[in-house]
Amino acid sequence: MDIIQAAKQARAAAIQLAAIDGATKNQALQAISEALLENVERIKAANAIDLKNSEEQGLEAPLMKRLKFAEEKLQDVVDGIKSLIGLEEPVGKVQMQTELDEGLILTRIACPIGVIGVIFESRPDALVQISTLGLKSGNAVLLKGGSEAKETNRILFEIIREASVKAGIPEGWIVLLESREDVNQILGMDQYIDLLIPRGSNAFVSYIMKNTNIPVMGHADGICHVYVDKTADIELAVEVVTDSKTQSVAVCNALETLLVHKDIASAFLPKLKKSLEAKGVAIRGCERTQKLIEVQAATEEDWKTEYLDYILSIKIVDDLEEAINHINTYGSGHTDCIVTDNQESAEKFMMLVDSGNVFHNVSTRFSDGFRYGFGAEVGISTSKLHARGPVGLEGLLIYKYRLCGHGQVVNDYATRKKSFTHKRLI
Amino acid sequence: MDIIQAAKQARAAAIQLAAIDGATKNQALQAISEALLENVERIKAANAIDLKNSEEQGLEAPLMKRLKFAEEKLQDVVDGIKSLIGLEEPVGKVQMQTELDEGLILTRIACPIGVIGVIFESRPDALVQISTLGLKSGNAVLLKGGSEAKETNRILFEIIREASVKAGIPEGWIVLLESREDVNQILGMDQYIDLLIPRGSNAFVSYIMKNTNIPVMGHADGICHVYVDKTADIELAVEVVTDSKTQSVAVCNALETLLVHKDIASAFLPKLKKSLEAKGVAIRGCERTQKLIEVQAATEEDWKTEYLDYILSIKIVDDLEEAINHINTYGSGHTDCIVTDNQESAEKFMMLVDSGNVFHNVSTRFSDGFRYGFGAEVGISTSKLHARGPVGLEGLLIYKYRLCGHGQVVNDYATRKKSFTHKRLI
């Protein structure tokens, strides 16, 4: 079947899937999780082939790690499906209801977006996660995985497709594309695909964004900041900064640049340096920082860099305003935190910093769908439309307006024979 | 000032504007409406120059009509500003609040999108409408008007800028661009502009969508349908179809294609024909339609056409499913209506038709922000992300997550020393 044909079928399935009740979708999710567990040996065997081929082709170690799909990762995705089943049915939820006039009722209800295209690199767990999220939210999914995970993706796809269709989900709702040329075809399919979710490196996501007219949900960068204000509790600041930088370094919500108020820098920085160096963090500092602690020099380039590594850049600022300006200039709108005992400064910071997540006195690492209690995560969006910050199921939904009446015509209102009541019901 | 400089200033102003309280914004709106009324003679004089120039250049009559900005239109925009002032303050509204753990509170609050670029053709009232909507929602606006309305736009812009800045709105929040070359520069400014709203013809909106990476809110087409089911009340159907087609024809929510169930066609179509011909509507029908009433032939091309004129195409279908498929194939996802006495058919239609507005037994012309009670309208969106259907102030807002604590670090949760409560507060 060619890709256009598959996309057309996904579009048709999406229409049907939008009308499938929550119980059927949950049964399908249950069937998928059981089938995954039953087929663990087949999945491992397929994954072993991918790992062997990739090793022969010299795939880098971090990618090899992401490619590996052992019992542990399988248990994680099965747990994820269980939590999805437990979530409230999202489709059909009434968001607002207004009586426009007697017997003329407007209702806004949540509905799926339609066909979601997902393009992901090596991680096969992403295939399971995104297709089950799509199913719960009533969307058809068109998946394009990395060629290095070809065998694993193929078996995971087959298991999900078979179990879900047997449970009553319309045939064609899930499509797996395999060849590299498919990516460019997908990018041009704005007629069939409503939303693209690229998962992978920064460069990869940026490439997708620049080469398609389809709306894209993805984050391009996570240059996160902590600003330590002059009235910060120093012990607390050391803990928050250390956790933000080191709890996990290769992630988008890790701290990259620290801003410190000039009045607290001499008391704070030596203590911070000790804590960070114990964790193996290399520090780069602005000129003023270098006068207080012995560190490498930071350049303009550092303020724009997402290290994803045990490196931190530090800049001393004159005041809160300079910190806010720095973040709004060099940040990526992801997650930024102020450490301060001054409530007014905290309010000002959270109001004026133009980021999806603005924190006060807590680690930037909290910026995550699971920690936020969303149950499942599509990704963390740094775009400013539709969905921002950690995106749960809600990001895969839109709404439609239903208007029900008994023959009302606009002419009666235009000629003032009748008038609107606009009474909010829900 | 060059355009990049202006956009940078708008970006800086947007940050400040996001933090301006509702009372100040309402005072500014009040000041704008007073200044517009005080300067009515200057506005009329400027508009007279535009009209004269455009007439000399042979501007078409409909465009001349849209260009004219007399007392009546001024009163309309002033009324619009008054209703904006009356609306609840949208910025800072708490959308949800969760206790992640004791003393660790996550709050999602509404905030402006940032810098909105608006590109509009001849209508100067669009300038006032969109800039006051931007102000109320805390967004900076970058406006590019048509050259035919140059003088009118310039004076309206000056009045709005002066009155708002005097009332405490940050300088630079509103920018007017005038030259045609500016459009292409705007399309490339994804670094500074968060959202583009093109207002104008279909071709114009499509051009914008195809030539920018900035998210666009706009509708490309309004091919609206009414489906008359076999159990429809015939009198009611005639009224709904006539109003949908003729109450105003050059608008996106007007009916373009009528679908009729085969069992009701012979009783219904002759009555409909009489009603429509009394209003001067030319009918084009499928083969089966032509056997029942004397009309021109409709071709495949008709199903794809937005006439915006006194023309209606009619197709007879075998059943509800065929009607739904026709709409999902040829429609534009704008507004589609079923006329039926069968509640089950109505539910099925509204569930399976993939449009922003799905109606039962009412005219398609109700699909409109003012009629929906939104107070003000940005436009009607046929996109499926962010905002769909008539878009009010809400479409100019996004949200940010605020997380407040007292030194919490993720490491404590990762090592299971602490655990999340995820208690929903709001």
Tab-separated table of N, CA, C and O in Angstrom, chain A residues 15 19 104 106 108 111 113 194-195 215 236 239 243 247 347 350-353 356-363 365-366 370-374 384-388 394 398-403 405 407-411 414 422, chain B residues 15 19 104 106 108 111 113 194-195 215 239 243 247 347 350-353 356-363 365-366 370-374 384-388 394 398-403 405 407-411 413-414 422:
chain	number	residue	atom	x	y	z
A	15	ILE	N	-12.178	9.485	11.471
A	15	ILE	CA	-13.578	9.933	11.582
A	15	ILE	C	-14.365	8.926	12.430
A	15	ILE	O	-15.113	9.314	13.333
A	19	ALA	N	-15.801	8.680	17.120
A	19	ALA	CA	-17.122	8.363	17.653
A	19	ALA	C	-17.123	7.096	18.515
A	19	ALA	O	-18.169	6.689	19.017
A	104	LEU	N	-32.311	27.337	21.644
A	104	LEU	CA	-31.178	27.425	20.704
A	104	LEU	C	-29.901	27.293	21.538
A	104	LEU	O	-29.422	28.270	22.113
A	106	LEU	N	-26.024	26.227	22.306
A	106	LEU	CA	-24.666	26.069	21.786
A	106	LEU	C	-23.824	25.298	22.805
A	106	LEU	O	-23.794	25.660	23.983
A	108	ARG	N	-19.922	23.467	23.410
A	108	ARG	CA	-18.571	23.212	22.909
A	108	ARG	C	-18.074	21.919	23.542
A	108	ARG	O	-18.006	21.823	24.763
A	111	CYS	N	-13.023	17.141	21.135
A	111	CYS	CA	-12.976	16.078	20.135
A	111	CYS	C	-11.530	15.883	19.682
A	111	CYS	O	-10.683	16.734	19.918
A	113	ILE	N	-8.179	15.627	17.316
A	113	ILE	CA	-7.678	16.498	16.249
A	113	ILE	C	-7.833	15.817	14.897
A	113	ILE	O	-8.178	16.449	13.918
A	194	ASP	N	-3.079	16.330	10.400
A	194	ASP	CA	-3.488	17.558	11.080
A	194	ASP	C	-2.411	18.106	12.002
A	194	ASP	O	-2.397	19.295	12.304
A	195	LEU	N	-1.553	17.222	12.493
A	195	LEU	CA	-0.551	17.651	13.464
A	195	LEU	C	0.653	16.728	13.366
A	195	LEU	O	0.498	15.518	13.269
A	215	PRO	N	0.980	21.923	11.074
A	215	PRO	CA	1.353	22.398	12.405
A	215	PRO	C	2.218	21.367	13.129
A	215	PRO	O	1.965	20.169	13.026
A	236	LEU	N	19.084	26.921	50.427
A	236	LEU	CA	18.016	26.503	49.509
A	236	LEU	C	18.452	26.691	48.055
A	236	LEU	O	18.244	25.828	47.195
A	239	GLU	N	20.808	23.990	46.898
A	239	GLU	CA	20.100	22.733	46.642
A	239	GLU	C	19.311	22.770	45.332
A	239	GLU	O	19.342	21.821	44.545
A	243	ASP	N	20.249	20.455	42.085
A	243	ASP	CA	19.285	19.494	41.545
A	243	ASP	C	18.925	19.845	40.093
A	243	ASP	O	18.860	18.971	39.223
A	247	GLN	N	20.450	16.558	38.490
A	247	GLN	CA	19.593	15.397	38.743
A	247	GLN	C	19.525	14.514	37.510
A	247	GLN	O	19.449	13.311	37.578
A	347	GLU	N	6.700	37.332	42.160
A	347	GLU	CA	5.532	37.628	41.323
A	347	GLU	C	5.953	38.304	40.031
A	347	GLU	O	5.482	37.970	38.946
A	350	MET	N	7.676	35.847	37.670
A	350	MET	CA	6.781	34.868	37.050
A	350	MET	C	5.833	35.531	36.051
A	350	MET	O	5.372	34.910	35.100
A	351	MET	N	5.565	36.831	36.284
A	351	MET	CA	4.702	37.542	35.360
A	351	MET	C	5.445	37.919	34.084
A	351	MET	O	4.922	37.796	32.982
A	352	LEU	N	6.698	38.396	34.230
A	352	LEU	CA	7.409	38.975	33.082
A	352	LEU	C	8.282	37.991	32.305
A	352	LEU	O	8.638	38.265	31.162
A	353	VAL	N	8.649	36.883	32.919
A	353	VAL	CA	9.423	35.914	32.148
A	353	VAL	C	8.477	35.177	31.203
A	353	VAL	O	7.476	34.602	31.625
A	356	GLY	N	6.975	28.956	29.231
A	356	GLY	CA	5.841	28.073	29.516
A	356	GLY	C	5.757	27.670	30.980
A	356	GLY	O	4.669	27.430	31.496
A	357	ASN	N	6.916	27.590	31.633
A	357	ASN	CA	6.961	27.184	33.038
A	357	ASN	C	7.807	28.176	33.812
A	357	ASN	O	8.990	28.345	33.501
A	358	VAL	N	7.207	28.845	34.789
A	358	VAL	CA	7.939	29.816	35.610
A	358	VAL	C	7.832	29.373	37.060
A	358	VAL	O	6.744	29.175	37.582
A	359	PHE	N	8.994	29.173	37.697
A	359	PHE	CA	9.040	28.534	39.016
A	359	PHE	C	9.561	29.480	40.090
A	359	PHE	O	10.323	30.398	39.812
A	360	HIS	N	9.169	29.218	41.309
A	360	HIS	CA	9.660	29.967	42.469
A	360	HIS	C	10.154	28.970	43.515
A	360	HIS	O	9.365	28.169	44.024
A	361	ASN	N	11.470	29.027	43.783
A	361	ASN	CA	12.079	28.210	44.846
A	361	ASN	C	11.959	26.691	44.659
A	361	ASN	O	11.888	25.961	45.656
A	362	VAL	N	11.908	26.219	43.418
A	362	VAL	CA	11.926	24.767	43.195
A	362	VAL	C	12.778	24.434	41.970
A	362	VAL	O	13.002	25.282	41.114
A	363	SER	N	13.207	23.212	41.899
A	363	SER	CA	14.073	22.752	40.820
A	363	SER	C	13.376	22.808	39.450
A	363	SER	O	12.201	22.469	39.330
A	365	ARG	N	13.751	20.799	37.205
A	365	ARG	CA	13.487	19.426	36.790
A	365	ARG	C	12.043	18.992	37.035
A	365	ARG	O	11.619	17.960	36.546
A	366	PHE	N	11.267	19.796	37.800
A	366	PHE	CA	9.856	19.446	38.007
A	366	PHE	C	9.011	19.643	36.743
A	366	PHE	O	7.861	19.214	36.688
A	370	PHE	N	4.567	13.937	33.892
A	370	PHE	CA	4.295	12.962	34.949
A	370	PHE	C	4.314	13.645	36.312
A	370	PHE	O	3.414	13.449	37.125
A	371	ARG	N	5.340	14.490	36.529
A	371	ARG	CA	5.423	15.205	37.815
A	371	ARG	C	4.265	16.175	37.969
A	371	ARG	O	3.795	16.413	39.059
A	372	TYR	N	3.785	16.747	36.878
A	372	TYR	CA	2.642	17.657	36.935
A	372	TYR	C	1.330	16.889	37.165
A	372	TYR	O	0.278	17.486	37.311
A	373	GLY	N	1.396	15.568	37.096
A	373	GLY	CA	0.187	14.782	37.344
A	373	GLY	C	-0.689	14.577	36.126
A	373	GLY	O	-1.879	14.303	36.240
A	374	PHE	N	-0.122	14.716	34.919
A	374	PHE	CA	-0.927	14.566	33.699
A	374	PHE	C	-1.080	13.105	33.290
A	374	PHE	O	-1.791	12.802	32.337
A	384	LYS	N	3.971	28.687	21.311
A	384	LYS	CA	3.070	29.511	22.111
A	384	LYS	C	1.617	29.417	21.674
A	384	LYS	O	0.773	30.178	22.122
A	385	LEU	N	1.324	28.473	20.814
A	385	LEU	CA	-0.066	28.257	20.418
A	385	LEU	C	-0.495	26.859	20.831
A	385	LEU	O	0.321	25.963	20.956
A	386	HIS	N	-1.796	26.683	21.004
A	386	HIS	CA	-2.424	25.384	21.258
A	386	HIS	C	-2.037	24.779	22.605
A	386	HIS	O	-2.868	24.629	23.475
A	387	ALA	N	-0.777	24.382	22.764
A	387	ALA	CA	-0.365	23.738	24.005
A	387	ALA	C	1.036	24.204	24.351
A	387	ALA	O	1.901	24.286	23.488
A	388	ARG	N	1.259	24.507	25.615
A	388	ARG	CA	2.532	25.052	26.053
A	388	ARG	C	2.957	24.315	27.317
A	388	ARG	O	2.110	23.925	28.111
A	394	GLU	N	-4.592	16.265	26.680
A	394	GLU	CA	-5.294	17.480	26.256
A	394	GLU	C	-4.719	18.079	24.973
A	394	GLU	O	-5.449	18.651	24.162
A	398	ILE	N	-9.002	18.905	20.317
A	398	ILE	CA	-9.485	20.237	19.994
A	398	ILE	C	-10.982	20.191	20.350
A	398	ILE	O	-11.393	19.331	21.132
A	399	TYR	N	-11.768	21.074	19.832
A	399	TYR	CA	-13.184	21.056	20.186
A	399	TYR	C	-14.020	21.353	18.956
A	399	TYR	O	-13.505	21.777	17.923
A	400	LYS	N	-15.301	21.058	19.031
A	400	LYS	CA	-16.226	21.521	17.999
A	400	LYS	C	-17.433	22.154	18.681
A	400	LYS	O	-17.746	21.849	19.827
A	401	TYR	N	-18.074	23.066	17.953
A	401	TYR	CA	-19.293	23.689	18.459
A	401	TYR	C	-20.496	22.968	17.879
A	401	TYR	O	-20.584	22.764	16.672
A	402	ARG	N	-21.438	22.604	18.753
A	402	ARG	CA	-22.701	22.019	18.318
A	402	ARG	C	-23.795	23.027	18.606
A	402	ARG	O	-23.891	23.546	19.721
A	403	LEU	N	-24.600	23.304	17.605
A	403	LEU	CA	-25.719	24.224	17.831
A	403	LEU	C	-27.006	23.499	17.467
A	403	LEU	O	-27.163	23.027	16.345
A	405	GLY	N	-31.292	23.501	17.465
A	405	GLY	CA	-32.475	24.350	17.572
A	405	GLY	C	-33.660	23.693	16.910
A	405	GLY	O	-33.680	22.474	16.691
A	407	GLY	N	-35.317	25.136	13.871
A	407	GLY	CA	-35.646	25.923	12.693
A	407	GLY	C	-35.308	27.398	12.779
A	407	GLY	O	-35.690	28.175	11.894
A	408	GLN	N	-34.556	27.810	13.801
A	408	GLN	CA	-34.214	29.234	13.905
A	408	GLN	C	-33.408	29.715	12.688
A	408	GLN	O	-32.553	28.987	12.183
A	409	VAL	N	-33.723	30.936	12.249
A	409	VAL	CA	-32.987	31.538	11.133
A	409	VAL	C	-32.405	32.874	11.575
A	409	VAL	O	-32.940	33.537	12.468
A	410	VAL	N	-31.288	33.257	10.953
A	410	VAL	CA	-30.587	34.471	11.358
A	410	VAL	C	-31.375	35.723	10.996
A	410	VAL	O	-31.291	36.746	11.690
A	411	ASN	N	-32.164	35.634	9.938
A	411	ASN	CA	-32.919	36.803	9.508
A	411	ASN	C	-33.780	37.390	10.627
A	411	ASN	O	-33.907	38.611	10.748
A	414	ALA	N	-31.426	39.431	12.680
A	414	ALA	CA	-30.912	40.581	11.934
A	414	ALA	C	-31.977	41.668	11.821
A	414	ALA	O	-31.665	42.862	11.851
A	422	HIS	N	-28.062	34.824	25.215
A	422	HIS	CA	-26.666	34.544	25.612
A	422	HIS	C	-26.528	34.196	27.085
A	422	HIS	O	-25.713	34.789	27.799
B	15	ILE	N	6.076	42.114	26.520
B	15	ILE	CA	6.440	41.594	27.849
B	15	ILE	C	5.823	42.481	28.938
B	15	ILE	O	5.223	41.988	29.900
B	19	ALA	N	1.843	42.298	31.786
B	19	ALA	CA	1.737	42.495	33.227
B	19	ALA	C	0.844	43.683	33.593
B	19	ALA	O	0.670	44.008	34.762
B	104	LEU	N	3.796	22.493	47.442
B	104	LEU	CA	4.337	22.547	46.077
B	104	LEU	C	3.140	22.686	45.138
B	104	LEU	O	2.491	21.702	44.783
B	106	LEU	N	1.122	23.891	41.775
B	106	LEU	CA	1.179	24.163	40.341
B	106	LEU	C	-0.090	24.898	39.925
B	106	LEU	O	-1.198	24.454	40.223
B	108	ARG	N	-1.997	26.879	36.545
B	108	ARG	CA	-1.963	27.240	35.129
B	108	ARG	C	-2.785	28.503	34.947
B	108	ARG	O	-3.966	28.526	35.259
B	111	CYS	N	-2.372	33.716	29.774
B	111	CYS	CA	-1.497	34.856	29.494
B	111	CYS	C	-1.534	35.162	28.001
B	111	CYS	O	-1.978	34.344	27.211
B	113	ILE	N	-0.378	35.779	24.094
B	113	ILE	CA	0.520	35.028	23.225
B	113	ILE	C	1.825	35.799	22.997
B	113	ILE	O	2.892	35.236	22.978
B	194	ASP	N	4.599	35.885	17.050
B	194	ASP	CA	4.137	34.592	17.558
B	194	ASP	C	2.956	34.035	16.785
B	194	ASP	O	2.720	32.835	16.779
B	195	LEU	N	2.177	34.903	16.183
B	195	LEU	CA	0.964	34.471	15.501
B	195	LEU	C	0.625	35.463	14.408
B	195	LEU	O	0.694	36.665	14.619
B	215	PRO	N	2.973	30.472	12.978
B	215	PRO	CA	1.617	29.928	13.014
B	215	PRO	C	0.602	30.954	12.503
B	215	PRO	O	0.723	32.141	12.793
B	239	GLU	N	-37.096	26.886	5.258
B	239	GLU	CA	-36.694	28.121	5.943
B	239	GLU	C	-35.206	28.135	6.276
B	239	GLU	O	-34.517	29.140	6.078
B	243	ASP	N	-32.547	30.741	4.542
B	243	ASP	CA	-31.775	31.680	5.366
B	243	ASP	C	-30.275	31.408	5.226
B	243	ASP	O	-29.482	32.345	5.086
B	247	GLN	N	-29.421	34.887	3.546
B	247	GLN	CA	-29.449	35.984	4.529
B	247	GLN	C	-28.291	36.938	4.286
B	247	GLN	O	-28.394	38.136	4.472
B	347	GLU	N	-27.441	13.142	16.101
B	347	GLU	CA	-26.259	12.842	16.919
B	347	GLU	C	-25.130	12.278	16.061
B	347	GLU	O	-23.982	12.658	16.185
B	350	MET	N	-23.591	15.004	13.871
B	350	MET	CA	-22.769	15.971	14.603
B	350	MET	C	-21.494	15.328	15.137
B	350	MET	O	-20.479	15.993	15.318
B	351	MET	N	-21.545	14.033	15.382
B	351	MET	CA	-20.358	13.323	15.857
B	351	MET	C	-19.375	13.082	14.712
B	351	MET	O	-18.166	13.254	14.871
B	352	LEU	N	-19.883	12.673	13.544
B	352	LEU	CA	-18.988	12.224	12.474
B	352	LEU	C	-18.577	13.314	11.483
B	352	LEU	O	-17.590	13.148	10.770
B	353	VAL	N	-19.324	14.389	11.412
B	353	VAL	CA	-18.898	15.458	10.508
B	353	VAL	C	-17.746	16.207	11.171
B	353	VAL	O	-17.870	16.697	12.295
B	356	GLY	N	-15.713	22.450	12.450
B	356	GLY	CA	-15.663	23.235	13.674
B	356	GLY	C	-17.046	23.515	14.247
B	356	GLY	O	-17.223	23.640	15.452
B	357	ASN	N	-18.049	23.633	13.358
B	357	ASN	CA	-19.409	23.936	13.777
B	357	ASN	C	-20.361	22.945	13.138
B	357	ASN	O	-20.441	22.867	11.912
B	358	VAL	N	-21.064	22.175	13.967
B	358	VAL	CA	-22.022	21.199	13.458
B	358	VAL	C	-23.393	21.527	14.041
B	358	VAL	O	-23.554	21.621	15.247
B	359	PHE	N	-24.374	21.729	13.153
B	359	PHE	CA	-25.663	22.271	13.572
B	359	PHE	C	-26.795	21.282	13.337
B	359	PHE	O	-26.730	20.436	12.441
B	360	HIS	N	-27.843	21.433	14.113
B	360	HIS	CA	-29.045	20.636	13.944
B	360	HIS	C	-30.254	21.564	13.891
B	360	HIS	O	-30.545	22.271	14.857
B	361	ASN	N	-30.912	21.575	12.720
B	361	ASN	CA	-32.162	22.341	12.538
B	361	ASN	C	-32.036	23.853	12.707
B	361	ASN	O	-33.007	24.496	13.138
B	362	VAL	N	-30.855	24.404	12.413
B	362	VAL	CA	-30.730	25.871	12.439
B	362	VAL	C	-29.860	26.337	11.281
B	362	VAL	O	-29.067	25.568	10.737
B	363	SER	N	-30.012	27.587	10.930
B	363	SER	CA	-29.281	28.176	9.805
B	363	SER	C	-27.774	28.175	10.039
B	363	SER	O	-27.300	28.457	11.149
B	365	ARG	N	-25.866	30.366	9.142
B	365	ARG	CA	-25.452	31.759	9.369
B	365	ARG	C	-25.247	32.091	10.857
B	365	ARG	O	-24.737	33.154	11.192
B	366	PHE	N	-25.676	31.200	11.766
B	366	PHE	CA	-25.440	31.446	13.196
B	366	PHE	C	-23.972	31.292	13.591
B	366	PHE	O	-23.583	31.657	14.693
B	370	PHE	N	-20.159	36.925	17.342
B	370	PHE	CA	-21.123	37.795	18.007
B	370	PHE	C	-22.375	37.011	18.360
B	370	PHE	O	-22.891	37.098	19.469
B	371	ARG	N	-22.864	36.209	17.404
B	371	ARG	CA	-24.072	35.420	17.669
B	371	ARG	C	-23.810	34.369	18.741
B	371	ARG	O	-24.697	34.014	19.502
B	372	TYR	N	-22.587	33.859	18.813
B	372	TYR	CA	-22.237	32.884	19.844
B	372	TYR	C	-22.081	33.547	21.225
B	372	TYR	O	-21.878	32.876	22.221
B	373	GLY	N	-22.103	34.878	21.242
B	373	GLY	CA	-21.990	35.574	22.523
B	373	GLY	C	-20.572	35.798	23.000
B	373	GLY	O	-20.327	35.994	24.183
B	374	PHE	N	-19.606	35.782	22.066
B	374	PHE	CA	-18.215	35.987	22.464
B	374	PHE	C	-17.858	37.466	22.602
B	374	PHE	O	-16.763	37.799	23.010
B	384	LYS	N	-7.292	23.130	12.885
B	384	LYS	CA	-7.728	22.201	13.924
B	384	LYS	C	-6.858	22.248	15.173
B	384	LYS	O	-6.980	21.404	16.043
B	385	LEU	N	-5.985	23.227	15.231
B	385	LEU	CA	-5.198	23.399	16.444
B	385	LEU	C	-5.522	24.745	17.074
B	385	LEU	O	-5.931	25.666	16.402
B	386	HIS	N	-5.320	24.838	18.377
B	386	HIS	CA	-5.408	26.077	19.142
B	386	HIS	C	-6.834	26.617	19.247
B	386	HIS	O	-7.391	26.652	20.322
B	387	ALA	N	-7.396	27.040	18.127
B	387	ALA	CA	-8.736	27.615	18.176
B	387	ALA	C	-9.477	27.212	16.920
B	387	ALA	O	-8.941	27.257	15.821
B	388	ARG	N	-10.732	26.819	17.082
B	388	ARG	CA	-11.532	26.317	15.974
B	388	ARG	C	-12.890	26.985	16.025
B	388	ARG	O	-13.405	27.275	17.106
B	394	GLU	N	-10.330	34.632	23.615
B	394	GLU	CA	-9.640	33.415	24.046
B	394	GLU	C	-8.576	32.961	23.050
B	394	GLU	O	-7.554	32.405	23.442
B	398	ILE	N	-2.760	32.260	25.577
B	398	ILE	CA	-2.235	30.934	25.835
B	398	ILE	C	-2.099	30.867	27.364
B	398	ILE	O	-2.766	31.640	28.062
B	399	TYR	N	-1.326	29.968	27.879
B	399	TYR	CA	-1.206	29.889	29.337
B	399	TYR	C	0.236	29.655	29.713
B	399	TYR	O	1.079	29.326	28.885
B	400	LYS	N	0.545	29.857	30.983
B	400	LYS	CA	1.843	29.430	31.500
B	400	LYS	C	1.617	28.686	32.817
B	400	LYS	O	0.605	28.882	33.486
B	401	TYR	N	2.555	27.794	33.127
B	401	TYR	CA	2.490	27.067	34.393
B	401	TYR	C	3.377	27.768	35.408
B	401	TYR	O	4.535	28.067	35.127
B	402	ARG	N	2.814	28.024	36.597
B	402	ARG	CA	3.600	28.579	37.704
B	402	ARG	C	3.739	27.486	38.757
B	402	ARG	O	2.741	26.876	39.150
B	403	LEU	N	4.941	27.241	39.203
B	403	LEU	CA	5.138	26.240	40.249
B	403	LEU	C	5.849	26.919	41.409
B	403	LEU	O	6.935	27.475	41.233
B	405	GLY	N	7.216	26.675	45.468
B	405	GLY	CA	7.543	25.768	46.566
B	405	GLY	C	8.508	26.417	47.526
B	405	GLY	O	8.647	27.644	47.563
B	407	GLY	N	12.003	25.142	48.055
B	407	GLY	CA	13.275	24.435	47.936
B	407	GLY	C	13.154	22.977	47.520
B	407	GLY	O	14.144	22.241	47.553
B	408	GLN	N	11.981	22.532	47.099
B	408	GLN	CA	11.836	21.130	46.681
B	408	GLN	C	12.769	20.790	45.517
B	408	GLN	O	12.933	21.600	44.603
B	409	VAL	N	13.338	19.594	45.581
B	409	VAL	CA	14.202	19.111	44.497
B	409	VAL	C	13.665	17.783	43.971
B	409	VAL	O	13.007	17.036	44.696
B	410	VAL	N	13.926	17.516	42.693
B	410	VAL	CA	13.387	16.309	42.056
B	410	VAL	C	14.049	15.044	42.596
B	410	VAL	O	13.421	13.981	42.672
B	411	ASN	N	15.304	15.180	43.023
B	411	ASN	CA	16.023	14.015	43.518
B	411	ASN	C	15.261	13.288	44.645
B	411	ASN	O	15.253	12.055	44.708
B	413	TYR	N	12.135	12.914	44.955
B	413	TYR	CA	11.019	12.138	44.398
B	413	TYR	C	11.570	10.969	43.577
B	413	TYR	O	10.998	9.887	43.570
B	414	ALA	N	12.705	11.208	42.904
B	414	ALA	CA	13.317	10.147	42.091
B	414	ALA	C	13.822	9.009	42.984
B	414	ALA	O	13.773	7.846	42.610
B	422	HIS	N	-0.496	15.022	43.980
B	422	HIS	CA	-1.318	15.347	42.802
B	422	HIS	C	-2.776	15.570	43.156
B	422	HIS	O	-3.679	14.991	42.557
